[in-house]
Amino acid sequence: MTTHTRHRPVRAAQLLASLTLLAACAGPGAGGENTGLRIAVAPNAVLDAATAGLRTDRELTSEAGNVRFSALRNPDEIRTQLTSNSVDVLTLPSNIAANLHNRGVDVRILGVVGGPVDVLVGPRDAAPSWSSLRGATVHIPFKGDVNDVLFRHLARENGLTPGEDLTVVNHPGLPDLLTAVSAGEVDYALLPEHQASLALSRAASVGRPKKQILTLGEQWRKATGQRSLPTYAVGVRGRFAEDHPELVGHLHRALTRSARGAADRPAAIAPQVARRTGAPGPLVTRLLDRLTPTYRSARDARPELTALFTELAAASPALVGGKVPGAGLYVTEGP
C-alpha cells in the first residue's frame, strides 16, 4: 500500500508530461486540436492551379502536419466554413473578404492571386477597344456584383455612359450566359476565366467564332495607374494567423512556390487542375501559359486592395460591407 502510494506522484507527473508533449505535437487547430491545415479552394482553373503546389509542398507539410483540401462550390460556403471554424485558409473574392470582415467574421487577407481575369468577348471583326461598344449590348452576369460595377465604371472612364451609349443586360447566373455565348446567341459578354476561354472554344466549334476584346484588369490598370486589379485573395482565419505566426511565413513561401510552379510548368499540372475544376486539360495549359499566375502578400498588395475597395465603397457600399476596411483586414506578418 505504501509503495503504491509513493509512485502516484511519479505516474501523475509522467502523465502530465505525456499530455504536454502531445499538445505540443498537435496540428495547428485551435485549442491544440490535431486538425492539421484545412484549405478550401474555389473550382476556378487559375485559382486551383495557383494553389496546387500546396498539396505536395514538403516545407508546408513539415510545419503544418496533415494538409487537407476541400472545394468551395458557392459564395455561401465561404461564410459557413469561416464561421464554423471548419477551414483555416481559403481562396475567395477580395471584396467578399472585406465584406465579411466588416460584418464581424474572423477573416483576413493573407495575399492576392494574380492571373484570374474577367474577359469581354465579342465578334471576331470587332476592334479591341471601348469604341467598338458604342451602340452595342453587353451581357454581364450578376447585376450589382463587382465585375458589373467595375465594367460600368470603366465604360464611363472611357467616354461611354451605360444606358445611353451602350446597353448592359444582366443575367442571374453564369451558366446561362456561358451557354448563350457558346452558341453564338449574344455578341458581347463579360466572362471570368476559365469560362471565357471555354466559351470562345465552343463558339468556334459551332462556326460562330468570337475573340477577346478587353480585360477588366488591363483597363483598371490603365484607368487607375495601379499595379493590378486584385479581385481574388487568399484568406485566413484571423485567430489562426495570430496563433500560428511561423506557419503564416511558411504559407507565404509555399504560395509563392505554388504560383511559380503553375506559371513555369502549366502542362504538368493541367491534368490535375482539369480533374478538379472540369475545365479541359489543353485549355488549362494554354490559359496558365498566357496568364502566368502569381502570388503576393497582403502587405505588398495592400495599396491596390485599398484602391479597389475605395471604388467599390463609393459605387456600391454593400459589396464591401459598407465601408473601406481598415488595417485589421490584412495579415502583415511574413514577406
XYZ file of C-alpha atoms in Angstrom:
335
model
C 0.000 0.000 0.000
C 2.810 2.312 0.906
C 4.710 1.507 -2.312
C 1.598 2.115 -4.465
C 1.027 5.474 -2.806
C 4.640 6.542 -3.232
C 4.557 6.024 -7.039
C 1.370 8.037 -7.637
C 3.091 11.462 -7.949
C 5.625 9.976 -10.335
C 2.936 8.482 -12.562
C 0.924 11.707 -12.449
C 3.985 13.661 -13.474
C 4.662 11.231 -16.306
C 1.060 11.532 -17.489
C 1.224 15.332 -17.364
C 4.469 15.301 -19.336
C 2.909 12.994 -21.946
C -0.136 15.220 -22.351
C 2.085 18.286 -22.671
C 4.127 16.570 -25.372
C 1.005 15.552 -27.258
C -0.336 19.092 -27.119
C 2.958 20.448 -28.420
C 2.926 17.973 -31.319
C -0.692 18.607 -32.231
C -1.575 20.277 -35.540
C -2.381 23.981 -35.740
C -6.034 23.704 -34.824
C -7.498 25.932 -32.114
C -7.016 24.720 -28.575
C -4.343 22.177 -29.564
C -6.746 20.071 -31.625
C -4.905 17.949 -34.150
C -6.735 19.374 -37.135
C -3.713 19.983 -39.361
C -4.170 22.643 -42.021
C -7.521 22.894 -43.789
C -7.553 24.647 -47.161
C -10.619 25.336 -49.322
C -10.267 26.328 -52.977
C -12.871 27.545 -55.460
C -13.210 25.401 -58.639
C -11.605 28.043 -60.823
C -8.810 26.785 -63.060
C -6.386 29.633 -62.336
C -7.023 29.693 -58.579
C -6.759 25.915 -58.401
C -3.515 25.945 -60.363
C -2.014 28.761 -58.292
C -2.612 26.786 -55.089
C -1.985 23.292 -56.477
C 1.585 23.187 -55.172
C 0.338 23.414 -51.580
C -0.881 19.844 -51.936
C 2.667 18.490 -52.167
C 4.807 21.214 -50.561
C 7.207 19.470 -48.183
C 8.052 22.564 -46.144
C 4.391 23.307 -45.532
C 3.560 19.699 -44.669
C 6.518 19.502 -42.321
C 5.341 22.581 -40.441
C 1.566 22.055 -40.536
C 1.261 18.280 -40.441
C -1.739 16.932 -42.293
C -2.862 19.314 -45.067
C -6.432 18.716 -46.240
C -8.243 20.290 -49.181
C -11.918 20.874 -49.915
C -13.833 22.672 -52.668
C -15.797 25.908 -52.259
C -18.745 25.497 -54.593
C -20.581 28.765 -53.943
C -20.174 32.042 -52.009
C -22.462 30.889 -49.186
C -19.936 28.200 -48.265
C -17.301 30.853 -47.614
C -19.161 32.371 -44.677
C -20.350 28.981 -43.436
C -16.884 27.451 -43.329
C -15.337 30.502 -41.703
C -17.983 30.921 -39.005
C -17.958 27.190 -38.203
C -14.148 27.160 -37.968
C -14.033 24.310 -40.483
C -11.407 25.961 -42.701
C -8.126 27.728 -41.997
C -7.100 29.055 -45.422
C -9.289 29.650 -48.477
C -9.476 31.370 -51.837
C -12.210 33.976 -52.181
C -13.055 37.222 -53.958
C -11.223 40.001 -52.153
C -14.390 42.090 -51.800
C -16.097 39.202 -50.007
C -13.186 39.092 -47.576
C -13.687 42.817 -46.960
C -17.446 42.398 -46.650
C -17.261 39.558 -44.130
C -14.527 41.288 -42.129
C -16.592 44.468 -41.876
C -19.530 42.364 -40.665
C -17.539 40.778 -37.868
C -16.492 37.483 -39.437
C -12.990 36.426 -38.414
C -11.261 36.560 -41.791
C -8.178 38.375 -43.032
C -6.420 38.637 -46.355
C -3.164 36.710 -46.410
C -2.316 37.639 -50.009
C -3.662 38.012 -53.518
C -3.560 35.752 -56.563
C -2.699 37.411 -59.843
C -3.804 35.775 -63.073
C -7.573 35.309 -62.817
C -9.152 37.824 -65.177
C -12.553 38.813 -66.486
C -12.696 38.996 -70.248
C -15.006 40.916 -72.545
C -15.555 38.686 -75.576
C -17.077 39.955 -78.787
C -17.426 39.474 -82.543
C -14.366 38.404 -84.462
C -14.354 41.585 -86.554
C -14.770 43.991 -83.602
C -11.974 46.402 -82.747
C -10.247 45.674 -79.412
C -11.308 48.993 -77.908
C -14.104 50.676 -75.978
C -15.202 52.495 -79.123
C -16.386 49.187 -80.584
C -19.006 49.014 -77.815
C -20.834 52.180 -78.804
C -24.384 51.126 -79.646
C -23.698 47.530 -78.566
C -25.372 45.321 -75.963
C -23.061 43.806 -73.358
C -24.202 40.818 -71.294
C -22.866 40.558 -67.729
C -23.688 38.012 -65.009
C -24.906 39.064 -61.562
C -26.329 42.581 -61.506
C -24.550 44.790 -58.998
C -21.663 42.387 -58.499
C -18.039 43.539 -58.604
C -17.497 42.963 -62.312
C -20.765 44.668 -63.231
C -19.817 47.699 -61.114
C -16.258 47.844 -62.461
C -17.343 47.455 -66.081
C -19.813 50.339 -65.794
C -17.186 52.486 -64.047
C -14.543 51.776 -66.674
C -17.018 52.380 -69.507
C -17.686 55.862 -68.110
C -13.940 56.449 -67.716
C -13.633 55.708 -71.421
C -16.416 58.037 -72.554
C -19.361 55.605 -72.657
C -22.444 56.002 -70.489
C -24.222 52.685 -69.797
C -27.873 53.004 -70.706
C -27.121 55.683 -73.289
C -24.074 54.790 -75.360
C -24.363 51.052 -74.765
C -26.865 48.662 -73.230
C -25.992 46.371 -70.322
C -28.065 43.220 -69.842
C -27.513 41.360 -66.600
C -28.006 37.625 -66.186
C -28.955 35.957 -62.894
C -26.181 33.399 -63.234
C -23.130 32.380 -65.180
C -24.234 29.064 -66.786
C -26.994 30.546 -68.953
C -24.718 33.309 -70.229
C -21.932 30.832 -70.929
C -24.365 28.746 -72.961
C -25.583 31.777 -74.915
C -22.038 32.870 -75.784
C -21.022 29.326 -76.711
C -23.974 29.087 -79.080
C -23.253 32.476 -80.664
C -26.524 33.950 -79.393
C -25.002 37.134 -77.943
C -22.408 39.460 -79.426
C -20.634 40.846 -76.346
C -20.314 39.265 -72.908
C -18.155 39.735 -69.833
C -16.988 36.347 -68.512
C -14.453 35.185 -65.950
C -11.645 32.860 -66.900
C -11.610 29.893 -67.405
C -15.216 30.224 -68.613
C -14.310 32.887 -71.184
C -11.814 30.615 -72.929
C -14.271 27.736 -72.778
C -16.979 29.867 -74.400
C -14.608 31.030 -77.145
C -13.631 27.446 -77.901
C -17.240 26.267 -78.064
C -18.356 29.235 -80.200
C -15.599 28.477 -82.708
C -16.653 24.819 -82.849
C -20.192 25.771 -83.957
C -18.925 28.170 -86.617
C -19.573 31.401 -84.690
C -16.086 32.475 -83.658
C -15.512 35.266 -81.176
C -12.429 36.856 -79.672
C -11.185 38.659 -76.611
C -11.887 42.401 -76.819
C -10.778 43.733 -73.422
C -9.875 42.529 -69.935
C -11.019 44.338 -66.809
C -7.596 44.029 -65.210
C -5.770 45.771 -68.036
C -8.393 48.517 -68.271
C -8.312 49.043 -64.498
C -4.541 49.449 -64.560
C -4.790 51.993 -67.376
C -7.522 53.984 -65.626
C -6.036 53.999 -62.121
C -2.302 53.550 -62.533
C -2.450 50.690 -60.042
C -0.165 47.699 -60.437
C -3.021 45.199 -60.568
C -6.735 44.580 -60.084
C -6.651 42.282 -57.037
C -10.073 40.701 -57.276
C -9.052 37.311 -55.848
C -7.457 36.744 -52.478
C -6.136 34.019 -50.234
C -7.915 34.441 -46.927
C -7.111 33.079 -43.489
C -8.984 32.964 -40.214
C -7.660 35.793 -38.084
C -7.343 33.693 -34.930
C -5.451 31.048 -36.885
C -2.970 33.632 -38.182
C -2.465 35.050 -34.695
C -1.923 31.638 -33.129
C 0.487 30.395 -35.805
C 2.718 33.267 -36.999
C 5.508 30.914 -38.077
C 3.086 28.912 -40.202
C 1.952 32.169 -41.846
C 5.502 32.648 -43.087
C 5.560 29.096 -44.422
C 2.245 29.722 -46.185
C 3.572 32.830 -47.914
C 6.590 30.919 -49.200
C 4.549 27.881 -50.212
C 2.043 30.018 -52.104
C 4.861 31.815 -53.923
C 6.385 28.483 -54.927
C 2.998 27.117 -55.944
C 2.108 30.041 -58.213
C 5.575 29.966 -59.766
C 5.193 26.258 -60.447
C 1.855 26.824 -62.187
C 3.434 29.503 -64.372
C 6.567 27.505 -65.164
C 5.032 24.048 -65.685
C 1.448 24.513 -66.862
C 1.300 21.264 -68.831
C 2.490 19.255 -65.836
C -0.300 20.357 -63.504
C -3.069 20.874 -66.090
C -4.470 17.300 -65.859
C -4.963 17.584 -62.085
C -6.493 21.055 -62.371
C -8.800 19.830 -65.136
C -9.977 16.933 -62.995
C -10.819 19.176 -60.063
C -12.423 22.049 -61.999
C -13.965 20.384 -65.051
C -12.031 22.607 -67.474
C -10.436 20.752 -70.415
C -6.755 19.989 -69.827
C -5.430 21.594 -73.049
C -7.426 24.749 -72.294
C -5.923 24.890 -68.785
C -2.412 24.593 -70.217
C -2.972 27.440 -72.679
C -4.650 29.570 -70.031
C -1.853 29.219 -67.490
C 0.772 29.833 -70.132
C -0.979 33.082 -71.102
C -1.988 34.397 -67.669
C 1.099 33.427 -65.629
C -0.340 33.068 -62.093
C 1.387 34.952 -59.274
C 1.081 35.304 -55.514
C 1.789 38.450 -53.483
C 1.410 39.044 -49.771
C -1.285 41.351 -48.417
C 1.390 43.680 -47.096
C 2.703 44.121 -50.632
C -0.699 44.329 -52.337
C -2.494 46.500 -49.780
C -2.349 49.762 -51.810
C -4.064 48.051 -54.753
C -6.638 46.400 -52.500
C -7.382 49.764 -50.881
C -7.859 51.381 -54.298
C -10.295 48.648 -55.321
C -12.256 48.797 -52.061
C -12.420 52.585 -52.246
C -14.023 52.445 -55.689
C -16.456 49.710 -54.659
C -17.408 51.525 -51.450
C -18.227 54.648 -53.477
C -20.169 52.838 -56.190
C -21.869 50.067 -54.195
C -21.043 50.037 -50.463
C -22.780 46.698 -49.869
C -20.083 44.938 -51.882
C -17.501 45.628 -49.162
C -19.781 45.644 -46.124
C -20.482 49.365 -46.082
C -17.017 50.917 -45.904
C -13.384 50.577 -46.842
C -11.949 48.097 -44.315
C -9.134 49.116 -42.010
C -5.732 47.639 -41.279
C -7.256 44.730 -39.373
C -8.225 43.047 -42.631
C -4.623 42.419 -43.629
C -2.113 39.891 -42.395
C 1.103 41.895 -42.167
C 3.405 39.116 -40.922
C 5.652 37.477 -43.462
C 7.172 38.849 -46.680
